[in-house]
């Protein structure tokens, strides 16, 4: 058996934690921090996690350790679902391809094998019914449902349950095993049994606490009414609060904790293994339906479903309606309260004792039937042919101890006493055979004298250390970095080389070096591999170059590309171009657009998920969407001093919709903002504004705040997670944003109060503008998922910025964004994939250009691509580009949070277009409803005046930094970019063709194709042989009948001819089948 540990990530700017895999045979386990960026790192290093079924999270339950968990679960769920479908399809094809003769032969072979098996097992004194594994290879393929088990510290279940509003997958059960402070006494004890085990490893869990645990204090809030589990499942739920403030979590009664945890477990179960169906509608009376929700009635004449809208006067007719039942995981409006926990998890992992090697000579000498050798080797006593009892130890070499390792996570020095005092370190049952300790340390912990002494006491073990102060800030995502380096060669003003450092830091001596000798340990690096079995061995990284060779990347850039880029730079600097740009009528030309993520759906090697930073001098900085890894992208663009300035200047975050690739980086950005403006958190957790001391919005923003404009579900998610970690929610002004029908303003709600930039309250207007730097913010619903919005933000300088998020082309977006200075619009698909764009509710490149033209935008930046090298637009065809809007516009129904009844529309892209009922949410507009309008003095947007030459287009890649006044210059680099992408694509194909892994994959595909063709040919020949046989038989019978009719007298009986023809046909058929089988074998 081979077993090894491989480091995937160490602390860098965009991979803030340490993660590793343990491979034991064909089984893979994931250990360490499941941080943001882990998925991209695995893709970059080709470390496949699709077969991972166990995840062991180290450290505390904080976002830095679990920020990548949601994305990881979604990826594994989708990969497992695809594997199940593929396995079922392969099994079906194999069964369909088999001929009746082959199935009969297989059945006969299986029957004979089964008879022989029973006879031999009875002879060996074994029960045949207890040993059925021998027939598995002859049985039908069994499809198993994969299960993901996640181990971690307290609050892990609560953290996952907070994602119930935006994560919904079916077919991959997720089991969470968390460890609370109450379990501490059960987990301690000398020589205790392992806490978890399977066929390959056994795990002892080491929960540790800091020595000075002051706990998290809570700012006031009365605890909400507690619910029993029966009440929770029954659906009798209190309505959600408008302010979505964190609930009070101190002094939770012990008798309620179990029921609270059961609620969370129930939510998690229904998130990933629910039997709920999107297309299931249930009939009930209108009075019994919780609104707002989508309602249908069946047309009595056509028998078709039609949308139903209740009367505006509030009366409820006594009629039957159809509605969806909410999926069970979303029944809870808010999770039970919890409190922060400083419990940190570490693990000791051991292989099972290794049986001695089987000695065939001993088995033969004892006259044991070969058929039962494997049973004997697996530890079962058998009888020989002579009737003598044979035990496993008679044919095996002596058993040896299994190897193992410990993985220890110490966030701060305060955790050291608790770790050192663990009794497991002196338990021979656990420590015998241990080979190594892998340390995941916080800043400064490696120099602690107590840790140095502990390592000296265990000097016989291999010590591998990963810590921020011992790690190199290498470029973790080589492919993105290589592309940006080449883009920097072409256009250095817009693309800068990501900040990195490949020089390993010097290991500092311990703080008290006079009393403590420094000890030897290995600094963990990416791809570091430690082999455990069959013997301990340190292996070098599979790649000779552990970090990206930037010089080599520069040398590989084609010379002709650099020549075109040089010419483009000269054209940009030319006086005629400078004079032309100086005369352009653009406000805030110094405003800067920074594309932090330009990919779609999930992080990839070349593009991160959605995030765009806007910096407007004199107004502030604004983040539009915040996908996973956004903070890491910022750290690659700005040095620490510059980044602190950017965060101090950050005024607001806009979240367009609740798909995971658009918001999972928000928590880490808010935490970084808080640290930049207020320093490290003091551990206080609570609502942003205590209820005991109510204050108005004007009073609240006297202190510096970060604004969040989003839907209610996003705000609720942040509020619920704030009870787990003090990440800065107390400094956040989370404003629930929804469009108005007038499309001249948006409904802004904070703590139940209506806010705005143009209200009847001048103090409110001034406070909003001064706190945010924004003159007006207007949003509209767009066709993508429930609650998806596009937005236009206008500033006092006259600068207007429009952001589409994910959507189909929208007339409402054109209206709110008229005359925009800059439009950032998604262009997920090429024009050739128009059908995919409509089915998945995205836009093509031409559609995005058409929206910009209809809007009258001066500049357009295309983003959110599904490809590595996106095709560049053909500007010559711009005059012929006419956007076709999907009519009618998305419904205004559900402007308030529709709650659980709408959740799946925003989590299952595959169902958004395939379900006819779901499509009605977009296709049928509701009747108009009255709503109070704001001040009539609101300025109207200027009408558009688009021309081909005014609209300048830029195709965005990650790390693009462009001034608004320079967007027009990017077009000059289009020829060099096109040539670069062609050369790189050609080189990638050539390298992939000759890559050993690709060669093996290609050979395997060719073999499968040949086998499939042989099976199809065999089926065709078999059908033709049968058809020929039937035709010959009919011809024979017809000829015989005709002969008998013409010669009634003296004609010999022709009956004997029939068997002769039959025999000839059988021989011919067998010859054809034999030839086909020989061909298939070849």
PDB file of C-alpha atoms in Angstrom, residues 667-776:
ATOM      1  CA  UNK A 667     -17.028  38.480   4.115  1.00  0.00           C
ATOM      2  CA  UNK A 668     -13.244  38.624   3.742  1.00  0.00           C
ATOM      3  CA  UNK A 669     -13.391  42.056   2.083  1.00  0.00           C
ATOM      4  CA  UNK A 670     -15.571  43.439   4.892  1.00  0.00           C
ATOM      5  CA  UNK A 671     -13.146  42.027   7.451  1.00  0.00           C
ATOM      6  CA  UNK A 672     -10.164  43.595   5.677  1.00  0.00           C
ATOM      7  CA  UNK A 673     -12.049  46.912   5.484  1.00  0.00           C
ATOM      8  CA  UNK A 674     -12.723  46.821   9.200  1.00  0.00           C
ATOM      9  CA  UNK A 675      -9.088  46.077  10.036  1.00  0.00           C
ATOM     10  CA  UNK A 676      -7.903  48.898   7.760  1.00  0.00           C
ATOM     11  CA  UNK A 677     -10.284  51.435   9.321  1.00  0.00           C
ATOM     12  CA  UNK A 678     -10.660  50.255  12.918  1.00  0.00           C
ATOM     13  CA  UNK A 679      -7.833  47.795  13.555  1.00  0.00           C
ATOM     14  CA  UNK A 680      -8.203  44.156  14.543  1.00  0.00           C
ATOM     15  CA  UNK A 681     -11.533  43.060  15.966  1.00  0.00           C
ATOM     16  CA  UNK A 682     -11.830  43.005  19.740  1.00  0.00           C
ATOM     17  CA  UNK A 683     -14.098  39.971  19.632  1.00  0.00           C
ATOM     18  CA  UNK A 684     -17.304  41.887  20.205  1.00  0.00           C
ATOM     19  CA  UNK A 685     -20.155  40.412  18.208  1.00  0.00           C
ATOM     20  CA  UNK A 686     -23.566  41.910  17.833  1.00  0.00           C
ATOM     21  CA  UNK A 687     -25.918  44.045  15.793  1.00  0.00           C
ATOM     22  CA  UNK A 688     -24.599  47.190  14.113  1.00  0.00           C
ATOM     23  CA  UNK A 689     -26.866  49.410  16.203  1.00  0.00           C
ATOM     24  CA  UNK A 690     -28.176  48.238  19.618  1.00  0.00           C
ATOM     25  CA  UNK A 691     -31.929  48.276  20.041  1.00  0.00           C
ATOM     26  CA  UNK A 692     -31.572  49.684  23.536  1.00  0.00           C
ATOM     27  CA  UNK A 693     -30.197  52.908  22.036  1.00  0.00           C
ATOM     28  CA  UNK A 694     -32.117  53.449  18.806  1.00  0.00           C
ATOM     29  CA  UNK A 695     -30.669  56.036  16.509  1.00  0.00           C
ATOM     30  CA  UNK A 696     -31.614  57.471  13.176  1.00  0.00           C
ATOM     31  CA  UNK A 697     -29.716  56.838  10.002  1.00  0.00           C
ATOM     32  CA  UNK A 698     -28.316  60.369  10.096  1.00  0.00           C
ATOM     33  CA  UNK A 699     -26.901  59.715  13.565  1.00  0.00           C
ATOM     34  CA  UNK A 700     -25.569  56.298  12.618  1.00  0.00           C
ATOM     35  CA  UNK A 701     -23.448  57.484   9.698  1.00  0.00           C
ATOM     36  CA  UNK A 702     -21.645  60.040  11.793  1.00  0.00           C
ATOM     37  CA  UNK A 703     -19.181  57.209  12.287  1.00  0.00           C
ATOM     38  CA  UNK A 704     -17.410  55.762   9.255  1.00  0.00           C
ATOM     39  CA  UNK A 705     -19.432  52.882   7.798  1.00  0.00           C
ATOM     40  CA  UNK A 706     -19.208  50.536   4.863  1.00  0.00           C
ATOM     41  CA  UNK A 707     -22.411  50.384   2.815  1.00  0.00           C
ATOM     42  CA  UNK A 708     -23.785  47.222   1.270  1.00  0.00           C
ATOM     43  CA  UNK A 709     -26.519  47.438  -1.363  1.00  0.00           C
ATOM     44  CA  UNK A 710     -28.079  44.024  -1.955  1.00  0.00           C
ATOM     45  CA  UNK A 711     -31.213  41.928  -1.723  1.00  0.00           C
ATOM     46  CA  UNK A 712     -32.647  40.849   1.602  1.00  0.00           C
ATOM     47  CA  UNK A 713     -31.280  37.314   1.380  1.00  0.00           C
ATOM     48  CA  UNK A 714     -27.699  38.541   1.062  1.00  0.00           C
ATOM     49  CA  UNK A 715     -28.129  40.747   4.107  1.00  0.00           C
ATOM     50  CA  UNK A 716     -29.645  37.907   6.101  1.00  0.00           C
ATOM     51  CA  UNK A 717     -26.729  35.615   5.205  1.00  0.00           C
ATOM     52  CA  UNK A 718     -24.180  38.161   6.431  1.00  0.00           C
ATOM     53  CA  UNK A 719     -26.193  38.763   9.593  1.00  0.00           C
ATOM     54  CA  UNK A 720     -26.467  35.068  10.448  1.00  0.00           C
ATOM     55  CA  UNK A 721     -22.772  34.456   9.886  1.00  0.00           C
ATOM     56  CA  UNK A 722     -21.875  37.449  12.070  1.00  0.00           C
ATOM     57  CA  UNK A 723     -22.814  35.388  15.131  1.00  0.00           C
ATOM     58  CA  UNK A 724     -19.984  32.989  14.235  1.00  0.00           C
ATOM     59  CA  UNK A 725     -17.210  35.537  13.742  1.00  0.00           C
ATOM     60  CA  UNK A 726     -16.697  39.238  14.427  1.00  0.00           C
ATOM     61  CA  UNK A 727     -15.741  40.072  10.851  1.00  0.00           C
ATOM     62  CA  UNK A 728     -17.078  43.640  10.794  1.00  0.00           C
ATOM     63  CA  UNK A 729     -20.832  43.400  10.460  1.00  0.00           C
ATOM     64  CA  UNK A 730     -21.102  45.859  13.337  1.00  0.00           C
ATOM     65  CA  UNK A 731     -19.658  48.555  11.061  1.00  0.00           C
ATOM     66  CA  UNK A 732     -21.787  47.657   8.059  1.00  0.00           C
ATOM     67  CA  UNK A 733     -24.846  49.551   6.817  1.00  0.00           C
ATOM     68  CA  UNK A 734     -26.671  46.808   4.935  1.00  0.00           C
ATOM     69  CA  UNK A 735     -29.366  48.363   2.759  1.00  0.00           C
ATOM     70  CA  UNK A 736     -32.007  46.160   1.199  1.00  0.00           C
ATOM     71  CA  UNK A 737     -32.334  47.363  -2.382  1.00  0.00           C
ATOM     72  CA  UNK A 738     -35.240  46.817  -4.769  1.00  0.00           C
ATOM     73  CA  UNK A 739     -36.228  48.639  -7.992  1.00  0.00           C
ATOM     74  CA  UNK A 740     -39.093  51.046  -8.451  1.00  0.00           C
ATOM     75  CA  UNK A 741     -41.468  50.887 -11.386  1.00  0.00           C
ATOM     76  CA  UNK A 742     -40.541  54.412 -12.380  1.00  0.00           C
ATOM     77  CA  UNK A 743     -36.898  53.356 -12.879  1.00  0.00           C
ATOM     78  CA  UNK A 744     -35.762  56.725 -11.560  1.00  0.00           C
ATOM     79  CA  UNK A 745     -34.900  55.596  -8.048  1.00  0.00           C
ATOM     80  CA  UNK A 746     -34.645  52.426  -5.956  1.00  0.00           C
ATOM     81  CA  UNK A 747     -36.351  51.424  -2.746  1.00  0.00           C
ATOM     82  CA  UNK A 748     -33.669  51.466  -0.054  1.00  0.00           C
ATOM     83  CA  UNK A 749     -34.618  49.938   3.286  1.00  0.00           C
ATOM     84  CA  UNK A 750     -32.528  49.973   6.453  1.00  0.00           C
ATOM     85  CA  UNK A 751     -33.888  48.679   9.751  1.00  0.00           C
ATOM     86  CA  UNK A 752     -37.431  49.107   8.471  1.00  0.00           C
ATOM     87  CA  UNK A 753     -36.879  52.740   7.478  1.00  0.00           C
ATOM     88  CA  UNK A 754     -37.016  53.964   3.891  1.00  0.00           C
ATOM     89  CA  UNK A 755     -33.840  55.703   2.732  1.00  0.00           C
ATOM     90  CA  UNK A 756     -32.965  57.466  -0.480  1.00  0.00           C
ATOM     91  CA  UNK A 757     -30.838  60.036  -2.262  1.00  0.00           C
ATOM     92  CA  UNK A 758     -33.808  62.173  -3.372  1.00  0.00           C
ATOM     93  CA  UNK A 759     -36.387  61.986  -0.595  1.00  0.00           C
ATOM     94  CA  UNK A 760     -38.470  64.681   1.063  1.00  0.00           C
ATOM     95  CA  UNK A 761     -35.975  64.710   3.957  1.00  0.00           C
ATOM     96  CA  UNK A 762     -32.997  66.946   3.056  1.00  0.00           C
ATOM     97  CA  UNK A 763     -30.992  65.689   6.047  1.00  0.00           C
ATOM     98  CA  UNK A 764     -31.445  62.138   4.812  1.00  0.00           C
ATOM     99  CA  UNK A 765     -30.360  63.090   1.290  1.00  0.00           C
ATOM    100  CA  UNK A 766     -27.277  64.910   2.529  1.00  0.00           C
ATOM    101  CA  UNK A 767     -26.300  62.077   4.868  1.00  0.00           C
ATOM    102  CA  UNK A 768     -26.624  59.469   2.124  1.00  0.00           C
ATOM    103  CA  UNK A 769     -24.592  61.483  -0.350  1.00  0.00           C
ATOM    104  CA  UNK A 770     -21.844  62.421   2.096  1.00  0.00           C
ATOM    105  CA  UNK A 771     -21.520  58.906   3.484  1.00  0.00           C
ATOM    106  CA  UNK A 772     -21.460  57.166   0.101  1.00  0.00           C
ATOM    107  CA  UNK A 773     -20.170  59.815  -2.311  1.00  0.00           C
ATOM    108  CA  UNK A 774     -23.065  58.880  -4.636  1.00  0.00           C
ATOM    109  CA  UNK A 775     -25.605  61.248  -6.155  1.00  0.00           C
ATOM    110  CA  UNK A 776     -28.125  58.559  -7.090  1.00  0.00           C
TER     111      UNK A 776
END
